[in-house]
PDB file of C-alpha atoms in Angstrom:
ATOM      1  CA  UNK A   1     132.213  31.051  39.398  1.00  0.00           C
ATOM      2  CA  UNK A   2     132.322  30.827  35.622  1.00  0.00           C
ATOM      3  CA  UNK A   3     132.962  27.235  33.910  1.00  0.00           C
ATOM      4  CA  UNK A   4     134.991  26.824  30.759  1.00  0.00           C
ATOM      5  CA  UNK A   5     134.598  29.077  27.737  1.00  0.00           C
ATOM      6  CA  UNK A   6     131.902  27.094  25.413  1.00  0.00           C
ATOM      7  CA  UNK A   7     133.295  26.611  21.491  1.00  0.00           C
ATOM      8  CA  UNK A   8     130.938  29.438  20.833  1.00  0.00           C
ATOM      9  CA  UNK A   9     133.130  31.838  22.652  1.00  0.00           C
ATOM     10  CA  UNK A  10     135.777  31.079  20.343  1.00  0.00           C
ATOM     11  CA  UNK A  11     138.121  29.289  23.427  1.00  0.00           C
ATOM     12  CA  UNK A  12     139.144  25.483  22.828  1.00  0.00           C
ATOM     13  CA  UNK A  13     137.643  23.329  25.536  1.00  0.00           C
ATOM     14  CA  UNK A  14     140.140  21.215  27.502  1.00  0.00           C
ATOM     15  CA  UNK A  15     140.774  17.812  26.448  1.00  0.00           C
ATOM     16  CA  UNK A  16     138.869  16.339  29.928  1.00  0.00           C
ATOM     17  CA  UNK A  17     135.817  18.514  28.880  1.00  0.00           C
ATOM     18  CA  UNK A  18     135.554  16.947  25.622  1.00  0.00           C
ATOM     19  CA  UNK A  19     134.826  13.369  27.423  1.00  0.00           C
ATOM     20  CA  UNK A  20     131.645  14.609  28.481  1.00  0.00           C
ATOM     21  CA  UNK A  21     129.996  13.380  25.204  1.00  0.00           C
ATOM     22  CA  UNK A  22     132.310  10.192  25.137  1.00  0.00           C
ATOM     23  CA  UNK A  23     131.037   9.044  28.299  1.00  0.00           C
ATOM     24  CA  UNK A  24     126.955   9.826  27.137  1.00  0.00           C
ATOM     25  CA  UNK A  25     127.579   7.766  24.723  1.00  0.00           C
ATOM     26  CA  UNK A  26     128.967   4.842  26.548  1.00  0.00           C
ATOM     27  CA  UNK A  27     132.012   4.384  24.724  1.00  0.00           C
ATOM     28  CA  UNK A  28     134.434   4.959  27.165  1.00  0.00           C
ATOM     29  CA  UNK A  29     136.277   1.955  28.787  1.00  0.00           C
ATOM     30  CA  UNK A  30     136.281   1.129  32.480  1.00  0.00           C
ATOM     31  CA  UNK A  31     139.383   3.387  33.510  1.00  0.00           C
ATOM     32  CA  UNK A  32     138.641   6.312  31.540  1.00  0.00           C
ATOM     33  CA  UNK A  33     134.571   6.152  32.724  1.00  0.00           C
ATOM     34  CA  UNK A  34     136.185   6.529  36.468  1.00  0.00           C
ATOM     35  CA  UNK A  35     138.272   9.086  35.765  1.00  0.00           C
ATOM     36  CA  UNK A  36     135.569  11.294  33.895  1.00  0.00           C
ATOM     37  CA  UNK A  37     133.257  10.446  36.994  1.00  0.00           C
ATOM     38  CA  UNK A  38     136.151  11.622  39.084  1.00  0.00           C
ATOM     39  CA  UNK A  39     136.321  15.036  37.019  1.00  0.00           C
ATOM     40  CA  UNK A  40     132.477  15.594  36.765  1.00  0.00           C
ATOM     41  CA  UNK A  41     131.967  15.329  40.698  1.00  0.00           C
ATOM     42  CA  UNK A  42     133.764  18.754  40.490  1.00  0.00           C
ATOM     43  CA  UNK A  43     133.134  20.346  37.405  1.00  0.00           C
ATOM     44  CA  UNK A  44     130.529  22.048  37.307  1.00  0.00           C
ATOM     45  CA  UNK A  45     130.436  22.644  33.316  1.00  0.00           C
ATOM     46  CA  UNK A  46     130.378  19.397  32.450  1.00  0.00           C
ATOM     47  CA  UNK A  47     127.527  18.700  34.674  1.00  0.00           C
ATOM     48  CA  UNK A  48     125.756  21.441  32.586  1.00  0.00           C
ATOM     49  CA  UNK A  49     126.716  19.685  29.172  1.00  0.00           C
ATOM     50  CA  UNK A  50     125.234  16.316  30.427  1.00  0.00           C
ATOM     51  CA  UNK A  51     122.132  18.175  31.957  1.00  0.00           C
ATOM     52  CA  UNK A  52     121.147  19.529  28.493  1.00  0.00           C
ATOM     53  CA  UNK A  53     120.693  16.124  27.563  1.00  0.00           C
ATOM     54  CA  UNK A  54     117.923  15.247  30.180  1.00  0.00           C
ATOM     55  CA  UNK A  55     114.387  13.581  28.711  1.00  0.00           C
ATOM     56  CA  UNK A  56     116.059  12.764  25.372  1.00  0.00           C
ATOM     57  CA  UNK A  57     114.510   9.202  26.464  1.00  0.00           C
ATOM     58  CA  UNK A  58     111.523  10.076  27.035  1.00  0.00           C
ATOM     59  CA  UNK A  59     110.990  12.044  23.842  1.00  0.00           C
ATOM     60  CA  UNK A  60     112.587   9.290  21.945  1.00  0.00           C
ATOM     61  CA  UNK A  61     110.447   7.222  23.354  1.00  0.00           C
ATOM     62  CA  UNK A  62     107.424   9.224  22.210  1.00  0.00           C
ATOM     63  CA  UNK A  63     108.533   9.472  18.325  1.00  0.00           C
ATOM     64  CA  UNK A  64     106.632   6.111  18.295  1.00  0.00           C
ATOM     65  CA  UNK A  65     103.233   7.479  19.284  1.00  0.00           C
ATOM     66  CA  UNK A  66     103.220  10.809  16.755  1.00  0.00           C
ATOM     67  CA  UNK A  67     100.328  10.545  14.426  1.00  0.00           C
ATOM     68  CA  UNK A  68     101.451   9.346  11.139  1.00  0.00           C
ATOM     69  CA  UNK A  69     105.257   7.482  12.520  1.00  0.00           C
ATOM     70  CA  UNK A  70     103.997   4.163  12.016  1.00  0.00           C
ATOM     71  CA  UNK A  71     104.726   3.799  15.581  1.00  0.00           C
ATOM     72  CA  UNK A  72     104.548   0.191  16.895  1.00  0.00           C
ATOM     73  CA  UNK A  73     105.561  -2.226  20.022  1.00  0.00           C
ATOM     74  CA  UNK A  74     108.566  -2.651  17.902  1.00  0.00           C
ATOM     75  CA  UNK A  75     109.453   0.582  17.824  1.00  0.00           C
ATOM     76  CA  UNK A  76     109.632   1.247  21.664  1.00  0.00           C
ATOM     77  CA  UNK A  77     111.556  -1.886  21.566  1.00  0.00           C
ATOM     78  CA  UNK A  78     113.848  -0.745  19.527  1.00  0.00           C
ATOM     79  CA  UNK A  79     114.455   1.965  22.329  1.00  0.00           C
ATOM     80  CA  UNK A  80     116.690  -0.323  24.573  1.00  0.00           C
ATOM     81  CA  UNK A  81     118.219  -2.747  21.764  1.00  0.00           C
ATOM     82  CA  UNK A  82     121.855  -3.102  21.081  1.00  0.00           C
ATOM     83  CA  UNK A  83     122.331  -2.132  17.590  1.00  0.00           C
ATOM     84  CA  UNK A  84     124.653  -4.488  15.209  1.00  0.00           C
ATOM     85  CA  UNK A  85     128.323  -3.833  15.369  1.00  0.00           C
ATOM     86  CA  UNK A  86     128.316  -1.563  11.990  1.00  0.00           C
ATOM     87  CA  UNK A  87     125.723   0.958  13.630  1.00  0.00           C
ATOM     88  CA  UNK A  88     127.831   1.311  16.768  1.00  0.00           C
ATOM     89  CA  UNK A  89     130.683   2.022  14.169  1.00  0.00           C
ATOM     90  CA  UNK A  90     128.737   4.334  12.070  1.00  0.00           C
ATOM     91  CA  UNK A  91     127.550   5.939  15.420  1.00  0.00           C
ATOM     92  CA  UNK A  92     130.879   6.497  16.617  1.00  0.00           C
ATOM     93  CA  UNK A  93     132.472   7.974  13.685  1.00  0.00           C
ATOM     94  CA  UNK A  94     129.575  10.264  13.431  1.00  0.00           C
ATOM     95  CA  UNK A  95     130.703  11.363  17.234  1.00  0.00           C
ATOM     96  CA  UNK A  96     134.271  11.668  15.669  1.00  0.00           C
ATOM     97  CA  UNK A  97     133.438  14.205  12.826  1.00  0.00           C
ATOM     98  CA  UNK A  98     131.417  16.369  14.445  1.00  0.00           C
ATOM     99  CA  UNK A  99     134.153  16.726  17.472  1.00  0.00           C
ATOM    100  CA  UNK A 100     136.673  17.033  14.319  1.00  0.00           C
ATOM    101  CA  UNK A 101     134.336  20.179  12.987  1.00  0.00           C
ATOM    102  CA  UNK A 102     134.076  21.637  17.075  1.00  0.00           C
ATOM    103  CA  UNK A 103     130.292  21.587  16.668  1.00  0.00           C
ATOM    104  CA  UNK A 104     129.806  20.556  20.030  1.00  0.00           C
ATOM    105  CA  UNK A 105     126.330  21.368  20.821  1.00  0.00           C
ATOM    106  CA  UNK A 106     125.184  19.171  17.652  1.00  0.00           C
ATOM    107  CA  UNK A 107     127.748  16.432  19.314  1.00  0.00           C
ATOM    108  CA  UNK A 108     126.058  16.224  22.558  1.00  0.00           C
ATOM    109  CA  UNK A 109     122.597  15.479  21.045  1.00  0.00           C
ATOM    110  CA  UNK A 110     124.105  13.038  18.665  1.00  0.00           C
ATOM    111  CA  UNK A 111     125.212  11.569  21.780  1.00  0.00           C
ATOM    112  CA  UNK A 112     122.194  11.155  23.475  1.00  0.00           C
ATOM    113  CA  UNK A 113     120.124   9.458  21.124  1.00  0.00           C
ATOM    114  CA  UNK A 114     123.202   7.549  20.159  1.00  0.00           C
ATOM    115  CA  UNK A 115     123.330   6.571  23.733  1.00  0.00           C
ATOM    116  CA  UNK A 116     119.435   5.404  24.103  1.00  0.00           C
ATOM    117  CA  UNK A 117     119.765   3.747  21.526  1.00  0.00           C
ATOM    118  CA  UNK A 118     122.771   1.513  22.802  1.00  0.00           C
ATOM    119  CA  UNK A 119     121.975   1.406  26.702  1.00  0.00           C
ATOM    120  CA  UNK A 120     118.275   2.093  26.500  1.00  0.00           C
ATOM    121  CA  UNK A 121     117.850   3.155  30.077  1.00  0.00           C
ATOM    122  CA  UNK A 122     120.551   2.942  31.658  1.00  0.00           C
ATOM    123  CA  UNK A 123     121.408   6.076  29.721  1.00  0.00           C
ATOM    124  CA  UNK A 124     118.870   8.184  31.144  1.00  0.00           C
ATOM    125  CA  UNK A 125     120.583  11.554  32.198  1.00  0.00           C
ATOM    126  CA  UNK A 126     119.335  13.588  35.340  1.00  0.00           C
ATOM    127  CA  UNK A 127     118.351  17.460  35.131  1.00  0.00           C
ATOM    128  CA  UNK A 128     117.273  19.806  37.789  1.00  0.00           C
ATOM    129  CA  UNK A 129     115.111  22.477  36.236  1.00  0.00           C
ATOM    130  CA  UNK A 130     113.089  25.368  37.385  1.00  0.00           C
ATOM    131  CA  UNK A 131     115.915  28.157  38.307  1.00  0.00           C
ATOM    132  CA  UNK A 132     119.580  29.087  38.030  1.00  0.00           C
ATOM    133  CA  UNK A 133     122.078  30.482  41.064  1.00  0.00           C
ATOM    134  CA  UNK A 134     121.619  34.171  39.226  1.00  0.00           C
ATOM    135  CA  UNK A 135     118.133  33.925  39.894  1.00  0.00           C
ATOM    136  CA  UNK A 136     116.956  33.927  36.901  1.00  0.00           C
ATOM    137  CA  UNK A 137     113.717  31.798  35.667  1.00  0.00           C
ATOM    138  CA  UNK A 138     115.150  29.047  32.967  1.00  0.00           C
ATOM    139  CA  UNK A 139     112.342  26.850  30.808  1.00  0.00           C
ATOM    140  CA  UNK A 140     111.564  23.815  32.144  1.00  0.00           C
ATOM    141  CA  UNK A 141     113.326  20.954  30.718  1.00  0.00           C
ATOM    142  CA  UNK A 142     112.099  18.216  28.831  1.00  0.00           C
ATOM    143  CA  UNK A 143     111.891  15.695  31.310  1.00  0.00           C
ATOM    144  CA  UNK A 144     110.237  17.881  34.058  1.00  0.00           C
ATOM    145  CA  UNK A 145     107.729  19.252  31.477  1.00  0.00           C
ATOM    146  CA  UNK A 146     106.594  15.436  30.515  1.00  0.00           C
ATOM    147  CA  UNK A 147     106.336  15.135  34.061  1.00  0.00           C
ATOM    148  CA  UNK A 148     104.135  18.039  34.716  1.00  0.00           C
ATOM    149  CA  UNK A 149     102.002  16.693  31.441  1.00  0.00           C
ATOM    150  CA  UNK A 150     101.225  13.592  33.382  1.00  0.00           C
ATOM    151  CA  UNK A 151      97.892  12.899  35.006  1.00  0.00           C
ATOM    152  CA  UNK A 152      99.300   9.386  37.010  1.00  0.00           C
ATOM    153  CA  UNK A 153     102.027  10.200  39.424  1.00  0.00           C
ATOM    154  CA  UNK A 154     102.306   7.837  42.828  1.00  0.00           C
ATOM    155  CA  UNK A 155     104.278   9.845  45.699  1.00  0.00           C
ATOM    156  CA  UNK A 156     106.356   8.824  48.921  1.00  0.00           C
ATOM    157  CA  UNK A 157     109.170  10.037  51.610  1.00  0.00           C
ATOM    158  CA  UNK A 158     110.874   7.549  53.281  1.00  0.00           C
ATOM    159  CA  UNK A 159     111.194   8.153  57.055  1.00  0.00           C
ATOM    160  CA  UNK A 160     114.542   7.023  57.521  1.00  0.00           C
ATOM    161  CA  UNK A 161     116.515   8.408  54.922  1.00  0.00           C
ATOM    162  CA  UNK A 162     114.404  11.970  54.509  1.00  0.00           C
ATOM    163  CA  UNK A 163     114.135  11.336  50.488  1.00  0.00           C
ATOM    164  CA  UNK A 164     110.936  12.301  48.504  1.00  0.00           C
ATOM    165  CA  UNK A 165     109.936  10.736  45.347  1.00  0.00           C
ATOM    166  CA  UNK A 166     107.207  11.108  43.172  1.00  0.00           C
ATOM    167  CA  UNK A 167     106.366   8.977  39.837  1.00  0.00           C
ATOM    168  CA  UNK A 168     105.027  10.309  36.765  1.00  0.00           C
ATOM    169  CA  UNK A 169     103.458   7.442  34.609  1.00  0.00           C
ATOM    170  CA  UNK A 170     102.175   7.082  31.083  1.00  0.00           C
ATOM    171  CA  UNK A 171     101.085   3.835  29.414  1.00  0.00           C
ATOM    172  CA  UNK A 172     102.281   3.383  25.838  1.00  0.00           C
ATOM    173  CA  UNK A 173     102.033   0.851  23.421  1.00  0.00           C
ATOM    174  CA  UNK A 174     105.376  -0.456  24.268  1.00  0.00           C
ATOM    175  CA  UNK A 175     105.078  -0.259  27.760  1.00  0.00           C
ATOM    176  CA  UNK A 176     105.175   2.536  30.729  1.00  0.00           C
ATOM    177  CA  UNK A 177     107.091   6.065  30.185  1.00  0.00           C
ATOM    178  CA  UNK A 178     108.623   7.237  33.423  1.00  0.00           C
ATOM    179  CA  UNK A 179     109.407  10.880  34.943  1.00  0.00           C
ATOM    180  CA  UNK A 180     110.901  10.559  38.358  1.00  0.00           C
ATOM    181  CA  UNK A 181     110.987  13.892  40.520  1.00  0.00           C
ATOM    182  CA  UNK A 182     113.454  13.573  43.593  1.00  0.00           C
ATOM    183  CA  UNK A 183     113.604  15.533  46.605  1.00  0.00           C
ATOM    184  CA  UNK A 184     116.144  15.913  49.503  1.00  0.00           C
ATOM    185  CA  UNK A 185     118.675  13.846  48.217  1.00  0.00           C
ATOM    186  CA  UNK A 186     122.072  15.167  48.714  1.00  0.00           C
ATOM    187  CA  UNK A 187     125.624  13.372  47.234  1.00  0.00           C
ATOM    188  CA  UNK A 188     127.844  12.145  45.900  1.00  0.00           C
ATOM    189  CA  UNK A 189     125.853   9.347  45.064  1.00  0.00           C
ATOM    190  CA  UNK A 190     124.951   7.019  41.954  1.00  0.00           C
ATOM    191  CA  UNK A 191     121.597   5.954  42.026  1.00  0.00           C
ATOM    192  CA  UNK A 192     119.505   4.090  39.908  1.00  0.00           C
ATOM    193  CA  UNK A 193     114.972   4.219  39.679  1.00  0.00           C
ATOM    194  CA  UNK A 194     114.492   0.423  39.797  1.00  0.00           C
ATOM    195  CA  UNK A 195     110.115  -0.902  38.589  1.00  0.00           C
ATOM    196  CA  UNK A 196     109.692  -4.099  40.417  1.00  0.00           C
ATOM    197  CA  UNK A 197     106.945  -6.118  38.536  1.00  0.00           C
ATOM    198  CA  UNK A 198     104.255  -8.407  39.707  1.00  0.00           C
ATOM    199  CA  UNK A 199     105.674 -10.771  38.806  1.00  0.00           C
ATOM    200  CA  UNK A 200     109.247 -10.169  40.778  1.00  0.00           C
ATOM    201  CA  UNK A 201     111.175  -8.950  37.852  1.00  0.00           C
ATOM    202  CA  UNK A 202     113.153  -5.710  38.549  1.00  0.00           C
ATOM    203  CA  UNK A 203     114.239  -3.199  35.530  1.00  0.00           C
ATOM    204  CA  UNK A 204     116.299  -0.618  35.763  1.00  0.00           C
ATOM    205  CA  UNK A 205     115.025   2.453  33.627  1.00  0.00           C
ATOM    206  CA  UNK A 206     117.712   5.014  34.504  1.00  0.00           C
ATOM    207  CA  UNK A 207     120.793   6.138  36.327  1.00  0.00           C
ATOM    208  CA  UNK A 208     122.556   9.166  37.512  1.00  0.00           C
ATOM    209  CA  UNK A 209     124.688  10.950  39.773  1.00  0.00           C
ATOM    210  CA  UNK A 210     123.885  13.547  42.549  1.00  0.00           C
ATOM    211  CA  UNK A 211     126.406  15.816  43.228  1.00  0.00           C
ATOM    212  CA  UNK A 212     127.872  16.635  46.540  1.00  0.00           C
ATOM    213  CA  UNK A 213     125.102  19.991  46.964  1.00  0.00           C
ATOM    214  CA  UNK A 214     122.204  17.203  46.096  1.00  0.00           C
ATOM    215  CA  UNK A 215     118.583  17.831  44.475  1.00  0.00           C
ATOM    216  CA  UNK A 216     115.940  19.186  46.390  1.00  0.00           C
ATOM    217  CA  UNK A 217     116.991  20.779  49.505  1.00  0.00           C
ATOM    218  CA  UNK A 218     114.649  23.184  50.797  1.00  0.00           C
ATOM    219  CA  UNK A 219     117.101  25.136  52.910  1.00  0.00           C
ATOM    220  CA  UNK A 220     120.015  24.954  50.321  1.00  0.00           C
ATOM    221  CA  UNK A 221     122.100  28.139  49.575  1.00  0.00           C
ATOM    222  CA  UNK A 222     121.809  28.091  45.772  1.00  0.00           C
ATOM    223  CA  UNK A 223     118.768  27.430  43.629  1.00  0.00           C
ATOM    224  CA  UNK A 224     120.113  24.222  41.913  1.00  0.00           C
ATOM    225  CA  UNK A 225     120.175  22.526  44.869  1.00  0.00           C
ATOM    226  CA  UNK A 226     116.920  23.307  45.886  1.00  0.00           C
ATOM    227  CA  UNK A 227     115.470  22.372  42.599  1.00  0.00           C
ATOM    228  CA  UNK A 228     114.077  18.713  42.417  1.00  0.00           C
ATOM    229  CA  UNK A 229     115.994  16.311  40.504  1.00  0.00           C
ATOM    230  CA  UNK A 230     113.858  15.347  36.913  1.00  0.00           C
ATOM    231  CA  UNK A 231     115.084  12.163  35.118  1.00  0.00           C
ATOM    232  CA  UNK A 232     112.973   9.879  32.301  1.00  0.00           C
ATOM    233  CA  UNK A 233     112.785   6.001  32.321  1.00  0.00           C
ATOM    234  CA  UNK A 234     111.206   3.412  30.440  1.00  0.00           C
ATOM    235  CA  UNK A 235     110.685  -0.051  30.727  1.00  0.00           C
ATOM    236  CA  UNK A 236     108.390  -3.075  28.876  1.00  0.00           C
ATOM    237  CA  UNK A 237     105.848  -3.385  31.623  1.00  0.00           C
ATOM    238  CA  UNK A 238     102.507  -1.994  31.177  1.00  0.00           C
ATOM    239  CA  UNK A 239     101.346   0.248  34.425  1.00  0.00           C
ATOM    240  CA  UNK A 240      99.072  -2.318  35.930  1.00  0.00           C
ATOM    241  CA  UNK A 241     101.927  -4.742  35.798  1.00  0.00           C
ATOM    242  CA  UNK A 242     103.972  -3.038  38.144  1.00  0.00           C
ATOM    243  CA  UNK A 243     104.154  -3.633  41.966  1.00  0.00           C
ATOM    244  CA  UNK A 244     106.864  -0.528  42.972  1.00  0.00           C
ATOM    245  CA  UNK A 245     109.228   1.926  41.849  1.00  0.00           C
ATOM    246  CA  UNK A 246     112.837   2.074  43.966  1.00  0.00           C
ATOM    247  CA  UNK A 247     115.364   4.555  44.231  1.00  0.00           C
ATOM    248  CA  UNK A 248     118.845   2.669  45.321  1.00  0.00           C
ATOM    249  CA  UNK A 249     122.197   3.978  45.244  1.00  0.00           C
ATOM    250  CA  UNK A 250     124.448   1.677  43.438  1.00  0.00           C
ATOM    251  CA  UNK A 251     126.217   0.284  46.863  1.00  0.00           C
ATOM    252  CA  UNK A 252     122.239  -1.473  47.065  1.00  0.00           C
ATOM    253  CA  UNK A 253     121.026   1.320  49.529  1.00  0.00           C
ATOM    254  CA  UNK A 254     117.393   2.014  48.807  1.00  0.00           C
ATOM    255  CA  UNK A 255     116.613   5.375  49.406  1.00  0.00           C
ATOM    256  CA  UNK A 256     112.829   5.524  48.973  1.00  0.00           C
ATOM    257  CA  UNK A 257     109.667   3.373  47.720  1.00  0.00           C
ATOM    258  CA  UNK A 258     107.004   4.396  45.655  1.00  0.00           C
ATOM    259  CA  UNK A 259     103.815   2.054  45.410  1.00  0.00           C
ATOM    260  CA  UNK A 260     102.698   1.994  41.894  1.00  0.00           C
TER     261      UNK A 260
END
């Protein structure tokens, strides 16, 4: 089934497809957050849109550590701050203009950073990478090609619940960079990775949704639900501060442990 012409194809896109960038951006109120939630369990376009923006964190994350950035602590810091009131604005009415000039695909990455920048975390989007229904070999995203990068990854499969998880770590300056690679998770679900310190604290370092066909199912009838689910966190703890990683669903569900 084909989605919704892209701008490109010279076809406006529908006035509920244009919320895709609105919600990556967090600037959608309660009410209209459901309802785009309710629209993206079924469209598949839209999950496309919000999959292009997977491992923005990461790579964000990893502007501080390029030779000659002047990266520091504060930098990585700055990753999960809440900006003053007259960013947000100038953030937002950047958003505006480019939906005003239809140059969506510069929109959506304004979005994303706009989105770290504001939510840190939390505004981690998932990806599945590695195919496409046609059958056809697509380059791996960003997130799944940190992950494959990394040389620290902890793995686990919970024996209640069926779901595999493996880790990807990478100490930083400002803390740990995260790749999480989920298996045999099927939806609808929203789920969060959740580090559990030492010391007790818990951080959440991303969120997403599975759809109803799920990530990672080996007997699934179309390649993007067998492909693994890739999504970047981060968080302030360094790696040999941290106890766990958890996968929960947002009802409090945990789905699977991984031991740091």
């Amino acid at each position: 089934m084909s989605g919704p012409m892209s701008p490109s194809q010279g076809s406006s896109v529908p006035s509920e497809h244009e919320t895709v960038g609105a919600y990556a951006l967090g600037i959608l109120d309660d009410a209209e957050a459901t309802a785009f939630e309710a629209h993206l369990a079924g469209c598949e376009w839209c999950a496309q849109q919000l999959d292009e923006l997977a491992g923005m964190e990461p790579m964000l994350a990893a502007l501080a550590d390029l030779p000659g950035s002047g990266g520091t602590a504060a930098i990585g810091e700055s990753l999960s701050a809440k900006p003053s009131p007259r960013l947000a604005e100038k953030l937002v009415d950047e958003v505006a203009e480019r939906r005003a000039q239809k140059r969506r695909r510069s929109f959506y990455m304004i979005a994303a950073a706009a989105a770290l920048i504001i939510a840190g975390p939390l505004a981690a989007v998932a990806v599945n990478g590695g195919g496409s229904d046609d059958g056809k070999q697509v380059a791996a995203t960003p997130a799944q090609a940190t992950f494959q990068t990394m040389s620290d990854k902890k793995s686990a499969t919970d024996a209640s619940t069926h779901v595999s998880a493996t880790v990807g770590m990478a100490q930083k300056d400002w803390g740990t960079q995260a790749v999480l690679e989920l298996k045999n998770v099927k939806g609808p679900l929203k789920c969060s990775l959740v580090l559990v310190a030492k010391n007790g604290q818990r951080v959440t370092m991303s969120s997403w949704s599975v759809p109803d066909w799920g990530y990672g199912i080996p007997n699934a009838k179309t390649e993007t639900a067998k492909n693994p689910l890739y999504i970047g966190g981060a968080a302030a703890f360094q790696p040999n501060e941290i106890d766990h990683f958890e996968v929960v669903t947002f009802e409090g569900k945990k789905l699977v442990q991984v031991d740091a």
